[in-house]
mmCIF file of C-alpha atoms in Angstrom:
data_model
loop_
_atom_site.group_PDB
_atom_site.id
_atom_site.type_symbol
_atom_site.label_atom_id
_atom_site.label_comp_id
_atom_site.label_asym_id
_atom_site.label_seq_id
_atom_site.Cartn_x
_atom_site.Cartn_y
_atom_site.Cartn_z
ATOM 1 C CA MET A 463 0.000 0.000 0.000
ATOM 2 C CA ALA A 464 1.409 3.410 -1.009
ATOM 3 C CA ARG A 465 2.409 5.787 1.750
ATOM 4 C CA ALA A 466 -0.221 8.468 2.368
ATOM 5 C CA GLY A 467 0.635 11.780 0.717
ATOM 6 C CA LEU A 468 2.607 10.340 -2.155
ATOM 7 C CA ASN A 469 1.465 11.315 -5.633
ATOM 8 C CA ALA A 470 3.007 11.835 -9.056
ATOM 9 C CA GLU A 471 3.724 15.533 -8.466
ATOM 10 C CA ARG A 472 5.443 14.917 -5.148
ATOM 11 C CA LEU A 473 7.490 12.109 -6.656
ATOM 12 C CA ALA A 474 8.560 14.319 -9.568
ATOM 13 C CA ARG A 475 9.726 17.042 -7.184
ATOM 14 C CA ALA A 476 11.536 14.539 -5.009
ATOM 15 C CA GLY A 477 13.086 13.071 -8.135
ATOM 16 C CA ALA A 478 14.237 16.549 -9.206
ATOM 17 C CA GLU A 479 15.899 17.071 -5.825
ATOM 18 C CA LEU A 480 17.553 13.675 -6.104
ATOM 19 C CA ALA A 481 18.772 14.533 -9.616
ATOM 20 C CA ASP A 482 20.484 17.661 -8.273
ATOM 21 C CA GLU A 483 22.170 15.583 -5.585
ATOM 22 C CA VAL A 484 23.323 12.494 -7.489
ATOM 23 C CA GLY A 485 22.775 13.238 -11.183
ATOM 24 C CA PHE A 486 19.755 12.835 -13.430
ATOM 25 C CA ASP A 487 20.994 9.539 -14.860
ATOM 26 C CA GLN A 488 20.911 8.019 -11.385
ATOM 27 C CA VAL A 489 17.234 8.794 -10.778
ATOM 28 C CA THR A 490 15.086 5.646 -10.875
ATOM 29 C CA VAL A 491 11.900 4.490 -9.231
ATOM 30 C CA SER A 492 14.027 2.212 -7.051
ATOM 31 C CA ALA A 493 16.236 5.102 -5.896
ATOM 32 C CA LEU A 494 13.184 7.195 -5.102
ATOM 33 C CA ALA A 495 11.595 4.341 -3.132
ATOM 34 C CA LYS A 496 14.704 4.227 -0.936
ATOM 35 C CA ARG A 497 14.414 7.970 -0.388
ATOM 36 C CA PHE A 498 10.870 7.561 0.925
ATOM 37 C CA ASP A 499 11.663 4.272 2.654
ATOM 38 C CA VAL A 500 8.876 2.464 0.844
ATOM 39 C CA LYS A 501 8.713 -0.585 -1.385
ATOM 40 C CA VAL A 502 9.287 0.020 -5.075
ATOM 41 C CA ALA A 503 5.909 -1.513 -5.918
ATOM 42 C CA SER A 504 4.133 1.152 -3.865
ATOM 43 C CA LEU A 505 5.286 3.865 -6.292
ATOM 44 C CA TYR A 506 3.954 2.205 -9.420
ATOM 45 C CA SER A 507 0.449 3.447 -8.706
ATOM 46 C CA HIS A 508 1.836 6.980 -9.295
ATOM 47 C CA VAL A 509 4.500 6.520 -11.997
ATOM 48 C CA ARG A 510 4.645 3.781 -14.619
ATOM 49 C CA ASN A 511 8.404 3.266 -14.664
ATOM 50 C CA SER A 512 11.710 5.122 -14.466
ATOM 51 C CA ARG A 513 11.231 6.696 -17.889
ATOM 52 C CA ASP A 514 7.856 8.066 -16.823
ATOM 53 C CA LEU A 515 9.486 9.478 -13.686
ATOM 54 C CA ARG A 516 12.289 11.088 -15.678
ATOM 55 C CA THR A 517 9.779 12.541 -18.127
ATOM 56 C CA ARG A 518 7.900 14.153 -15.253
ATOM 57 C CA ILE A 519 11.149 15.603 -13.893
ATOM 58 C CA ALA A 520 11.990 16.941 -17.350
ATOM 59 C CA LEU A 521 8.576 18.620 -17.627
ATOM 60 C CA LEU A 522 8.978 20.143 -14.174
ATOM 61 C CA SER A 523 12.423 21.479 -15.045
ATOM 62 C CA LEU A 524 11.277 22.973 -18.338
ATOM 63 C CA GLU A 525 8.403 24.692 -16.565
ATOM 64 C CA GLU A 526 10.634 26.115 -13.838
ATOM 65 C CA MET A 527 13.063 27.524 -16.389
ATOM 66 C CA ALA A 528 10.241 28.924 -18.529
ATOM 67 C CA ASP A 529 8.841 30.782 -15.521
ATOM 68 C CA ARG A 530 12.259 32.242 -14.759
ATOM 69 C CA ALA A 531 12.806 33.185 -18.394
ATOM 70 C CA ALA A 532 9.431 34.914 -18.683
ATOM 71 C CA ASP A 533 10.202 37.030 -15.607
ATOM 72 C CA ALA A 534 13.704 37.834 -16.823
ATOM 73 C CA LEU A 535 12.593 38.860 -20.318
ATOM 74 C CA ALA A 536 9.726 41.109 -19.227
ATOM 75 C CA GLY A 537 10.331 44.594 -20.620
ATOM 76 C CA ARG A 538 13.629 43.661 -22.272
ATOM 77 C CA SER A 539 14.601 43.485 -25.923
ATOM 78 C CA GLY A 540 17.659 43.164 -28.102
ATOM 79 C CA LYS A 541 20.942 42.518 -26.352
ATOM 80 C CA ASP A 542 19.408 42.994 -22.888
ATOM 81 C CA ALA A 543 16.926 40.204 -23.624
ATOM 82 C CA LEU A 544 19.650 37.977 -25.057
ATOM 83 C CA ILE A 545 21.773 38.352 -21.924
ATOM 84 C CA ALA A 546 18.783 37.862 -19.624
ATOM 85 C CA LEU A 547 17.713 34.628 -21.318
ATOM 86 C CA ALA A 548 21.250 33.255 -21.455
ATOM 87 C CA ASN A 549 21.759 33.951 -17.758
ATOM 88 C CA VAL A 550 18.519 32.193 -16.849
ATOM 89 C CA TYR A 551 19.815 28.960 -18.341
ATOM 90 C CA ARG A 552 23.311 29.323 -16.925
ATOM 91 C CA ASP A 553 22.120 30.237 -13.430
ATOM 92 C CA TYR A 554 19.554 27.450 -13.392
ATOM 93 C CA ALA A 555 22.178 24.912 -14.459
ATOM 94 C CA ARG A 556 24.515 26.055 -11.702
ATOM 95 C CA GLU A 557 21.819 25.928 -9.049
ATOM 96 C CA HIS A 558 20.129 22.755 -10.277
ATOM 97 C CA PRO A 559 22.529 20.668 -12.392
ATOM 98 C CA GLY A 560 20.327 17.572 -12.233
ATOM 99 C CA ARG A 561 17.204 19.452 -13.213
ATOM 100 C CA TYR A 562 19.095 21.151 -16.035
ATOM 101 C CA ALA A 563 20.194 17.755 -17.338
ATOM 102 C CA ALA A 564 16.581 16.599 -17.079
ATOM 103 C CA ALA A 565 15.490 19.470 -19.308
ATOM 104 C CA GLN A 566 17.589 17.917 -22.086
ATOM 105 C CA PHE A 567 15.773 14.566 -21.789
ATOM 106 C CA ARG A 568 14.255 13.671 -25.129
ATOM 107 C CA LEU A 569 10.480 13.687 -24.966
ATOM 108 C CA ASP A 570 8.130 11.983 -27.359
ATOM 109 C CA PRO A 571 6.626 14.423 -29.906
ATOM 110 C CA GLU A 572 3.195 14.648 -28.275
ATOM 111 C CA THR A 573 4.617 15.276 -24.803
ATOM 112 C CA ALA A 574 7.092 17.819 -26.161
ATOM 113 C CA ALA A 575 4.339 19.689 -27.998
ATOM 114 C CA ASN A 576 2.411 20.085 -24.738
ATOM 115 C CA SER A 577 5.401 20.951 -22.574
ATOM 116 C CA ALA A 578 6.952 24.241 -21.511
ATOM 117 C CA GLY A 579 9.543 23.570 -24.203
ATOM 118 C CA VAL A 580 7.118 25.335 -26.539
ATOM 119 C CA GLN A 581 7.342 28.449 -24.346
ATOM 120 C CA HIS A 582 11.129 28.355 -24.508
ATOM 121 C CA ALA A 583 11.031 28.291 -28.297
ATOM 122 C CA ARG A 584 8.475 31.106 -28.418
ATOM 123 C CA MET A 585 10.458 33.296 -26.044
ATOM 124 C CA THR A 586 13.625 32.762 -28.048
ATOM 125 C CA ARG A 587 11.816 33.628 -31.276
ATOM 126 C CA ALA A 588 10.327 36.737 -29.676
ATOM 127 C CA LEU A 589 13.810 37.799 -28.616
ATOM 128 C CA LEU A 590 15.132 37.246 -32.143
ATOM 129 C CA ARG A 591 12.441 39.442 -33.667
ATOM 130 C CA GLY A 592 14.353 42.326 -32.117
ATOM 131 C CA TYR A 593 17.147 41.455 -34.528
ATOM 132 C CA GLN A 594 14.744 41.529 -37.488
ATOM 133 C CA LEU A 595 15.442 38.002 -38.683
ATOM 134 C CA SER A 596 13.028 36.254 -41.017
ATOM 135 C CA GLU A 597 12.659 32.566 -41.812
ATOM 136 C CA PRO A 598 14.562 30.366 -42.240
ATOM 137 C CA ASP A 599 17.226 32.493 -40.531
ATOM 138 C CA GLU A 600 15.144 32.794 -37.383
ATOM 139 C CA THR A 601 15.146 29.014 -37.000
ATOM 140 C CA HIS A 602 18.888 28.876 -37.701
ATOM 141 C CA ALA A 603 19.418 31.488 -34.983
ATOM 142 C CA VAL A 604 17.245 29.604 -32.480
ATOM 143 C CA ARG A 605 19.439 26.560 -33.011
ATOM 144 C CA LEU A 606 22.613 28.619 -32.766
ATOM 145 C CA LEU A 607 21.603 30.130 -29.427
ATOM 146 C CA GLY A 608 20.578 26.746 -28.062
ATOM 147 C CA SER A 609 23.859 25.197 -29.152
ATOM 148 C CA VAL A 610 25.990 27.959 -27.649
ATOM 149 C CA PHE A 611 24.078 28.237 -24.373
ATOM 150 C CA HIS A 612 23.895 24.510 -23.760
ATOM 151 C CA GLY A 613 27.400 23.825 -25.021
ATOM 152 C CA TYR A 614 29.029 26.464 -22.851
ATOM 153 C CA VAL A 615 27.016 25.630 -19.748
ATOM 154 C CA SER A 616 27.642 21.892 -20.112
ATOM 155 C CA LEU A 617 31.395 22.359 -20.527
ATOM 156 C CA GLU A 618 31.490 24.782 -17.613
ATOM 157 C CA LEU A 619 29.589 22.391 -15.346
ATOM 158 C CA GLY A 620 32.021 19.654 -16.327
ATOM 159 C CA GLY A 621 34.970 21.762 -15.181
ATOM 160 C CA SER A 622 36.430 22.273 -18.641
ATOM 161 C CA PHE A 623 37.203 25.960 -18.045
ATOM 162 C CA SER A 624 38.293 25.824 -14.415
ATOM 163 C CA HIS A 625 42.058 25.434 -14.879
ATOM 164 C CA SER A 626 42.984 28.394 -17.032
ATOM 165 C CA ALA A 627 42.585 32.160 -17.333
ATOM 166 C CA PRO A 628 40.572 34.213 -18.064
ATOM 167 C CA GLY A 629 37.702 33.338 -15.739
ATOM 168 C CA THR A 630 34.533 31.797 -17.078
ATOM 169 C CA ASP A 631 32.416 34.866 -16.244
ATOM 170 C CA GLU A 632 34.641 37.006 -18.463
ATOM 171 C CA THR A 633 34.434 34.497 -21.300
ATOM 172 C CA TRP A 634 30.653 34.212 -20.894
ATOM 173 C CA THR A 635 30.329 37.985 -21.288
ATOM 174 C CA ARG A 636 32.460 37.934 -24.412
ATOM 175 C CA VAL A 637 30.454 35.040 -25.839
ATOM 176 C CA LEU A 638 27.211 36.975 -25.392
ATOM 177 C CA ASP A 639 28.781 40.125 -26.886
ATOM 178 C CA SER A 640 29.817 38.058 -29.896
ATOM 179 C CA LEU A 641 26.363 36.509 -30.287
ATOM 180 C CA ASP A 642 24.771 39.948 -30.207
ATOM 181 C CA ALA A 643 27.203 41.229 -32.847
ATOM 182 C CA MET A 644 26.577 38.164 -35.026
ATOM 183 C CA LEU A 645 22.806 38.517 -34.807
ATOM 184 C CA ARG A 646 23.025 42.198 -35.722
ATOM 185 C CA SER A 647 25.044 41.406 -38.827
ATOM 186 C CA TRP A 648 23.449 38.107 -39.787
ATOM 187 C CA PRO A 649 24.783 37.009 -43.185
ATOM 188 C CA ALA A 650 22.555 36.919 -46.230
ATOM 189 C CA PRO A 651 21.596 33.448 -47.558
ATOM 190 C CA ALA A 652 24.018 31.855 -49.949
ATOM 191 C CA PRO A 653 23.080 32.165 -53.641
ATOM 192 C CA GLY A 654 20.665 29.438 -54.639
ATOM 193 C CA ALA A 655 19.554 28.680 -51.060
ATOM 194 C CA ASP A 656 15.907 27.745 -50.595
ATOM 195 C CA PRO A 657 14.333 30.709 -48.736
ATOM 196 C CA ASP A 658 11.481 28.523 -47.457
ATOM 197 C CA SER A 659 13.646 25.752 -45.975
ATOM 198 C CA GLY A 660 13.035 25.474 -42.246
ATOM 199 C CA ALA A 661 10.099 27.873 -42.274
ATOM 200 C CA ASP A 662 7.790 25.293 -40.740
ATOM 201 C CA ASP A 663 10.381 23.824 -38.360
ATOM 202 C CA ARG A 664 8.786 25.130 -35.186
ATOM 203 C CA THR A 665 8.459 22.053 -33.039
ATOM 204 C CA ALA A 666 9.322 22.458 -29.368
ATOM 205 C CA ASP A 667 11.925 19.731 -29.079
ATOM 206 C CA PRO A 668 14.468 20.611 -31.835
ATOM 207 C CA ASP A 669 14.184 24.348 -31.130
ATOM 208 C CA ARG A 670 14.342 24.161 -27.326
ATOM 209 C CA PRO A 671 17.235 26.500 -26.464
ATOM 210 C CA ASN A 672 18.868 24.554 -23.544
#
């Protein structure tokens, strides 16, 4: 019999806390059962399996970051918005490394389409409209920002920049300055390029910027 008070939402939040402590890859139904000192079978009335649990943690993490991003972007545009959004992801990853890893968990298309990942893509596209990009360049830029933000943050979390000068904060500032300059002088399409390619590529999962 499941312990009173346990439900899917509580398990997802407990799983998110566990992910921050031991790593997202280590979060399983069995590990969570030990945390609550209950039998594994008692949790299966709330989550189907470990993948279901990880999916719920991913959805929670995406929602938390989307809320932070919406607050950070309010009233900002252009470079200020770019910096604000980038810092949301970096700060969240530093504070919640397991949750941040969960946000990268690949969701099935239907789940992704109904997740806060859609909000992330929309906020990034709204930011890019300040740089007057049209399709397919807007989609290219969404992917560029996602690649740079996630790549830098992941390397930083892994300690890749911790043994040399300059400091990572200085490099981060220069990276964002460079992104702003690139977006302001976005190159024209190559001759013969299909101007409509990518115009409909607006799904949440590929364009999620984290």
